[in-house]
Coordinates of C-alpha atoms and ligand atoms in Angstrom, one line a residue:
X115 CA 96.9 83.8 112.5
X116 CA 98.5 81.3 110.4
X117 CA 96.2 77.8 110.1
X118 CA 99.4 75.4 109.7
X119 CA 102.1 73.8 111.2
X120 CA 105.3 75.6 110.8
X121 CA 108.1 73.1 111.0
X122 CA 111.5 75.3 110.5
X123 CA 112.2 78.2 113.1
X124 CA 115.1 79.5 110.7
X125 CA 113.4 78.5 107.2
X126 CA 109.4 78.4 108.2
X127 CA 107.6 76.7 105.8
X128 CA 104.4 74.9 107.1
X129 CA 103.5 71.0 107.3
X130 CA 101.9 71.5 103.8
X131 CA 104.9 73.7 102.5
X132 CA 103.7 77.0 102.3
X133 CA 105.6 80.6 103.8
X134 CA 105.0 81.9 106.5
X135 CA 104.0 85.4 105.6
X136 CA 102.7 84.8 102.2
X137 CA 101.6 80.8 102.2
X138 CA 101.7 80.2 99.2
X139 CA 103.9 77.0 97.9
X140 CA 105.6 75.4 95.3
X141 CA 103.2 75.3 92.0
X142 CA 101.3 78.1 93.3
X143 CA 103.4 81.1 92.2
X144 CA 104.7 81.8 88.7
X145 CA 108.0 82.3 87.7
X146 CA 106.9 85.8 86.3
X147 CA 105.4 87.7 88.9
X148 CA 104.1 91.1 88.4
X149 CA 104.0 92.6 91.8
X150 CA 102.4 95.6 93.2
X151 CA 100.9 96.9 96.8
X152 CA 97.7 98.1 96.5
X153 CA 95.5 95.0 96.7
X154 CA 92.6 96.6 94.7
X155 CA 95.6 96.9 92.2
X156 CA 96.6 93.7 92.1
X157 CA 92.8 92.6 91.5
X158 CA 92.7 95.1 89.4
X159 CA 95.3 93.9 87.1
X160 CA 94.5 90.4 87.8
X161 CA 91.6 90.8 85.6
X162 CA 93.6 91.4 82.4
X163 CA 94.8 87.6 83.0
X164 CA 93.3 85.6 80.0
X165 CA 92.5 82.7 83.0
X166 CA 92.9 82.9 87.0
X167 CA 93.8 79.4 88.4
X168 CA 95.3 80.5 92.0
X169 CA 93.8 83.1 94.5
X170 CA 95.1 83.3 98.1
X171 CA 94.7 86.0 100.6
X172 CA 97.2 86.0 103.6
X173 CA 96.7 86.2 107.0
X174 CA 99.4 89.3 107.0
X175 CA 98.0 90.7 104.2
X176 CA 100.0 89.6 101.1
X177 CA 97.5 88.7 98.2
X178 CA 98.6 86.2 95.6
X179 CA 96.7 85.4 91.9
X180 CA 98.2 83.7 89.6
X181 CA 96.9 83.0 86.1
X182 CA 97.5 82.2 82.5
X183 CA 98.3 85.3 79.7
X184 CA 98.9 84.1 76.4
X185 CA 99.5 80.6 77.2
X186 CA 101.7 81.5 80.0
X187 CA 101.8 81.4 84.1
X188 CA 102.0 84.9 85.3
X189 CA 101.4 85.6 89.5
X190 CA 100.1 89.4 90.5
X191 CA 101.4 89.8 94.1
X192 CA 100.5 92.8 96.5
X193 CA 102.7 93.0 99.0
X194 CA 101.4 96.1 100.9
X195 CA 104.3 99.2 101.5
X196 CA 107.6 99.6 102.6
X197 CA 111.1 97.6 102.4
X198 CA 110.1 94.8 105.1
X199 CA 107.1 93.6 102.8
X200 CA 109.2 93.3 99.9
X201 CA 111.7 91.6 101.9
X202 CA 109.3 89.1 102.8
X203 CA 108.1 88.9 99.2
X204 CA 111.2 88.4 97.6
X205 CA 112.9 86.4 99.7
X206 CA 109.3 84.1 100.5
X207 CA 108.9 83.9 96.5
X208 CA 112.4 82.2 96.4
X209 CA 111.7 79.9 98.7
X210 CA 108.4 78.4 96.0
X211 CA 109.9 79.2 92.6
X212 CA 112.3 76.9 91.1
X213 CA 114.5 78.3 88.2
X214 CA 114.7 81.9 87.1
X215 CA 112.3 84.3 88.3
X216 CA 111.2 87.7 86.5
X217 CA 109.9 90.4 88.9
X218 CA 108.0 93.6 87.7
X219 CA 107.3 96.2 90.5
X220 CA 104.4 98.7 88.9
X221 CA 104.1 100.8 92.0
X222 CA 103.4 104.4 92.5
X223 CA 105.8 107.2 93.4
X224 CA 106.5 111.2 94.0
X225 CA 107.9 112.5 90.8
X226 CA 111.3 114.8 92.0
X227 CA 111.2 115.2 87.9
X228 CA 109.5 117.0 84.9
X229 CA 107.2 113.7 85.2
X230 CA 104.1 115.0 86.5
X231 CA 101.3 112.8 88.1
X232 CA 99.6 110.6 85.6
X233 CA 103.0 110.0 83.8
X234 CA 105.3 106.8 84.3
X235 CA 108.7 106.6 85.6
X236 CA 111.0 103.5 84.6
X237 CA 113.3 102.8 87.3
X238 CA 116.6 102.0 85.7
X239 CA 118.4 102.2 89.4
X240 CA 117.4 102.6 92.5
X241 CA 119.0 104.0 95.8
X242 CA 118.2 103.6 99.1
X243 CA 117.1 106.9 102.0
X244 CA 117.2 105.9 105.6
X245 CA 117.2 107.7 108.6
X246 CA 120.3 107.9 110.2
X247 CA 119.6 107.5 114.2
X248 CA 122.8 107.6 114.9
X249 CA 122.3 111.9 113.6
X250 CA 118.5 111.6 116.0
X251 CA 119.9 110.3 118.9
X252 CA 123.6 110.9 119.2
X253 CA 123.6 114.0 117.4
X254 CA 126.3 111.8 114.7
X255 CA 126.4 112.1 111.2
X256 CA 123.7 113.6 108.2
X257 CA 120.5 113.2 109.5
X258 CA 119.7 110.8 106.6
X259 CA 121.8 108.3 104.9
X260 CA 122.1 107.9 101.1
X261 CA 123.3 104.6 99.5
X262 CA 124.6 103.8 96.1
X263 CA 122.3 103.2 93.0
X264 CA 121.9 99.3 92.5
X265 CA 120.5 98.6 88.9
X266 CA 117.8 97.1 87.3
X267 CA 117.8 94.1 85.0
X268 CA 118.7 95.8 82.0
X269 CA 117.2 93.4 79.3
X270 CA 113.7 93.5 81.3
X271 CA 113.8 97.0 82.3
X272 CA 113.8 97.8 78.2
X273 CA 110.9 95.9 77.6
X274 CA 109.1 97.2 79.8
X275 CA 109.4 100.9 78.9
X276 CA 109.2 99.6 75.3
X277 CA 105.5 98.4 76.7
X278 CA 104.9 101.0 78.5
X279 CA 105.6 103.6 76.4
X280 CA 103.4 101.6 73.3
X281 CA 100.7 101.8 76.1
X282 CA 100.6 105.0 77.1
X283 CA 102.8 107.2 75.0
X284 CA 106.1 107.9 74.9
X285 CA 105.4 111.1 76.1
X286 CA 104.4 110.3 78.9
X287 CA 107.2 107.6 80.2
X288 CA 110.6 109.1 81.9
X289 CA 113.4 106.9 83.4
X290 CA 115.9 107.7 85.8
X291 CA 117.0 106.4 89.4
X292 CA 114.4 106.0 92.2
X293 CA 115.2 106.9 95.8
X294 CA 113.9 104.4 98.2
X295 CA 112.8 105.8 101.3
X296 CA 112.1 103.8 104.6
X297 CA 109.6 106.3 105.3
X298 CA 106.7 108.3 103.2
X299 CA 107.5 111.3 105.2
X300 CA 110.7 112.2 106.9
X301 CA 113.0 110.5 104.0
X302 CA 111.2 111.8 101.5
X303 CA 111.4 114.9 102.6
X304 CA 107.7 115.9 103.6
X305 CA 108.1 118.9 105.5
X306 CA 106.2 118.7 109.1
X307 CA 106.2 119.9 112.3
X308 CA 104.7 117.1 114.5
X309 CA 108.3 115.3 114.5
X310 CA 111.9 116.8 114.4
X311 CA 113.1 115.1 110.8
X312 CA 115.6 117.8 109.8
X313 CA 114.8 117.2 106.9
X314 CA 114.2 120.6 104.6
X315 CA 117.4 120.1 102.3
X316 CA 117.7 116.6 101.8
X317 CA 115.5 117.1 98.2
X318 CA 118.0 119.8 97.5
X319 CA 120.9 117.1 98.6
X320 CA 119.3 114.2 96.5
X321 CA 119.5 116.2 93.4
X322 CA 123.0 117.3 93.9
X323 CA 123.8 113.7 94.7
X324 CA 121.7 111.6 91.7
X325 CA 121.9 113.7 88.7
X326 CA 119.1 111.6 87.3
X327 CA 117.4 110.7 90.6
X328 CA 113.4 110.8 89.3
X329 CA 111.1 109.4 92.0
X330 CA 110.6 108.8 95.6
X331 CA 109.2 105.5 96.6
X332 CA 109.6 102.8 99.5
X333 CA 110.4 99.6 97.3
X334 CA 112.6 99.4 94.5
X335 CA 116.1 99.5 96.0
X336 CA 115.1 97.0 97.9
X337 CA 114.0 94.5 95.2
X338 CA 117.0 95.0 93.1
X339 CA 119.3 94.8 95.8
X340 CA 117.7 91.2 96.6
X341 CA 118.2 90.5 93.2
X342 CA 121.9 90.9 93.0
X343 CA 122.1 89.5 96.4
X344 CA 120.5 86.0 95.6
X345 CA 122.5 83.1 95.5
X346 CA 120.4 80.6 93.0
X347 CA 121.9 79.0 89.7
X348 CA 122.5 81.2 86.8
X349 CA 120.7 80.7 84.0
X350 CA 121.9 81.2 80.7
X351 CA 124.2 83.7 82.2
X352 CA 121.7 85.8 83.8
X353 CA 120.9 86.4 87.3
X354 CA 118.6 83.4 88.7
X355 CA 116.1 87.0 89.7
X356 CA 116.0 89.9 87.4
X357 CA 114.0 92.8 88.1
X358 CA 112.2 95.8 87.1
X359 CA 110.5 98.8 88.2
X360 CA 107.8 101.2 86.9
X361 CA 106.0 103.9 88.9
X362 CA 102.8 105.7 87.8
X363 CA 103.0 108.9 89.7
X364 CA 100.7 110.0 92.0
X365 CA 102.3 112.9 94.1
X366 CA 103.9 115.5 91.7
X367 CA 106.1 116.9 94.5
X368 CA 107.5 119.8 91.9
X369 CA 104.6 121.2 90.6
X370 CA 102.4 119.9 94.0
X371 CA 99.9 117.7 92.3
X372 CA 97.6 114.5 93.0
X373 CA 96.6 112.0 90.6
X374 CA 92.9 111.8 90.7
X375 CA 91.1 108.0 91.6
X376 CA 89.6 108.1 87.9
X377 CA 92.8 108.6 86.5
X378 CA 94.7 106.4 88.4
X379 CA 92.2 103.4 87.9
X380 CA 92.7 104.2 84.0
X381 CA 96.2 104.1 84.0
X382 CA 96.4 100.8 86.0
X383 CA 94.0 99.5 83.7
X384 CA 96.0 100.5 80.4
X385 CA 99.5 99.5 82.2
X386 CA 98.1 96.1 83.0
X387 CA 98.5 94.2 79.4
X388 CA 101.7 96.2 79.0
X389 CA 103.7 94.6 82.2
X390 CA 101.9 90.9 81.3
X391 CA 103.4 91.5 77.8
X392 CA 106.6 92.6 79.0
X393 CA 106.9 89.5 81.4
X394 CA 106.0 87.1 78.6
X395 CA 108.4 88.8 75.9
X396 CA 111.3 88.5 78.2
X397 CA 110.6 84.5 79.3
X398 CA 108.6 83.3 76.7
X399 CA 109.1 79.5 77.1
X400 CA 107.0 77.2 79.2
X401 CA 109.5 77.4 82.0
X402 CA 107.8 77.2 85.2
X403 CA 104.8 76.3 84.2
X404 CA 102.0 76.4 86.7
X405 CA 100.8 72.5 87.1
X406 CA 97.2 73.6 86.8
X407 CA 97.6 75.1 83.4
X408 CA 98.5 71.5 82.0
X409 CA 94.7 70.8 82.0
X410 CA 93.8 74.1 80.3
Ligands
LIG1284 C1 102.8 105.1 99.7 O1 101.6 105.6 99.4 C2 103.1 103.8 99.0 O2 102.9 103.9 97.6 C3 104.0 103.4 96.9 C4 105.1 103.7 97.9 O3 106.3 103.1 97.5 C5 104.5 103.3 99.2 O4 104.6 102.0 99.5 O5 103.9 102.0 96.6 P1 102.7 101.3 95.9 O6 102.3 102.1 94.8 O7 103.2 99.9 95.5 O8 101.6 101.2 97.0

């Protein structure tokens, strides 16, 4: 349960300013924020940060670290899974960070590609899956709904593949669209038979649809959607929230493979420096500077 005040039903921020969900406030989040959902993750790549100054652990499960990297704020943020938690995330992260604000997903993903699991996929779009109801329970419609690519923050979406790909190998990083799925079953097409999803083509139909569609995941479309969608200043003719995406992945649902734990922990542990880099290349003034890292 949350410990404060809230004082705004619409807008809830708590007697000491801090969101609802997340609680963190202004000061404690950076205006580069590397977010993931694993929380082992996020510690994970936490401890990559030259200096942690900020921890906080939610009451609804959001984890917040924020630290210095090269002379520079950064905040690692695990949100947990699904569009709703990034929703919260984003949205919560506006309300706390003043200015422009850099956000790099490194999540993980089913590759629908030649990427196989252990490889990285750079999200240069990302489309949104949902399940149509209207198909379930009125018999209406394609049983799932495909929206329109929205794209990634071009500038920050090079840098880091450039990062990545330094990191890990060219090789080994593949970039295409990402399907966002409000489910890890049905909408991604996991074949079952506990629940009627009428779902065996809609791989086949993605492909036909998204020449380039690459991975399945439950974030991205969401974040860069938010993105476009927020109303802050521009600065210096950007977007007051660019975005970026990169997806390790896990399940290869071509060849039917799993990453293994060891392999995973490696690559997280690699990827780390890459995404801090990436974030510092693209905003590398002092812009947002966390107030603790005056005294450092
Ligand atoms: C499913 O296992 C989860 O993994 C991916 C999917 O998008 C989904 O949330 O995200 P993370 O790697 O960020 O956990």
């Amino acid at each position: 349960m949350p410990t404060e005040q809230m004082t705004n039903a619409n807008k809830p921020l708590s007697t000491e300013g801090r969101t609802y969900h997340i609680e963190t406030r202004s000061g404690e989040v950076s205006n580069r924020i590397l977010t993931v959902g694993d929380p082992k993750r996020a510690q994970k790549m936490a401890s990559y940060l030259d200096k942690i100054l900020f921890t906080h652990s939610s009451h609804r499960g959001f984890l917040t670290i924020t630290g210095l990297y090269k002379g520079l704020p950064i905040s690692v943020v695990a949100i947990g899974m699904g569009l709703s938690m990034m929703d919260f995330f984003v949205r919560e992260s506006r309300m706390v960070v003043e200015g422009p604000l850099s956000i790099v997903r490194f999540g993980s993903c089913g590759s629908i590609c030649q990427a196989t699991s252990g490889d990285v996929i750079v999200a240069k779009s990302a489309f949104a899956i949902g399940r149509n109801y209207a198909f379930f329970e009125e018999g209406k419609g394609e049983p799932y709904l495909l929206w329109k690519p929205v794209e990634a923050d071009k500038d920050l979406t090079r840098v880091v593949q450039r990062k990545l790909s330094e990191a890990v190998g060219a090789e080994h990083v593949f970039a295409g669209s990402v399907g966002n799925a409000d489910s890890f079953y049905g909408s991604q097409g996991r074949i079952g038979t506990d629940f009627y999803d009428c779902n065996e083509g809609l791989l086949d139909r993605i492909r036909e649809k998204y020449e380039d569609a690459s991975a399945l995941e439950m974030e991205s479309h969401m974040l860069f959607h938010l993105a476009q969608a927020s109303t802050g200043a521009k600065n210096m003719g950007r977007p007051s929230i660019r975005t970026a995406c990169a997806l390790m992945v896990f399940a290869d649902r071509t060849g039917n493979k799993f990453i293994s734990p060891e392999d995973s922990e490696r690559l997280v542990g690699i990827a780390a420096r890459a995404v801090f880099d990436a974030l510092v290349e693209d905003m590398p003034t002092q812009e947002g500077l966390h107030p603790a890292a005056g005294s450092v």
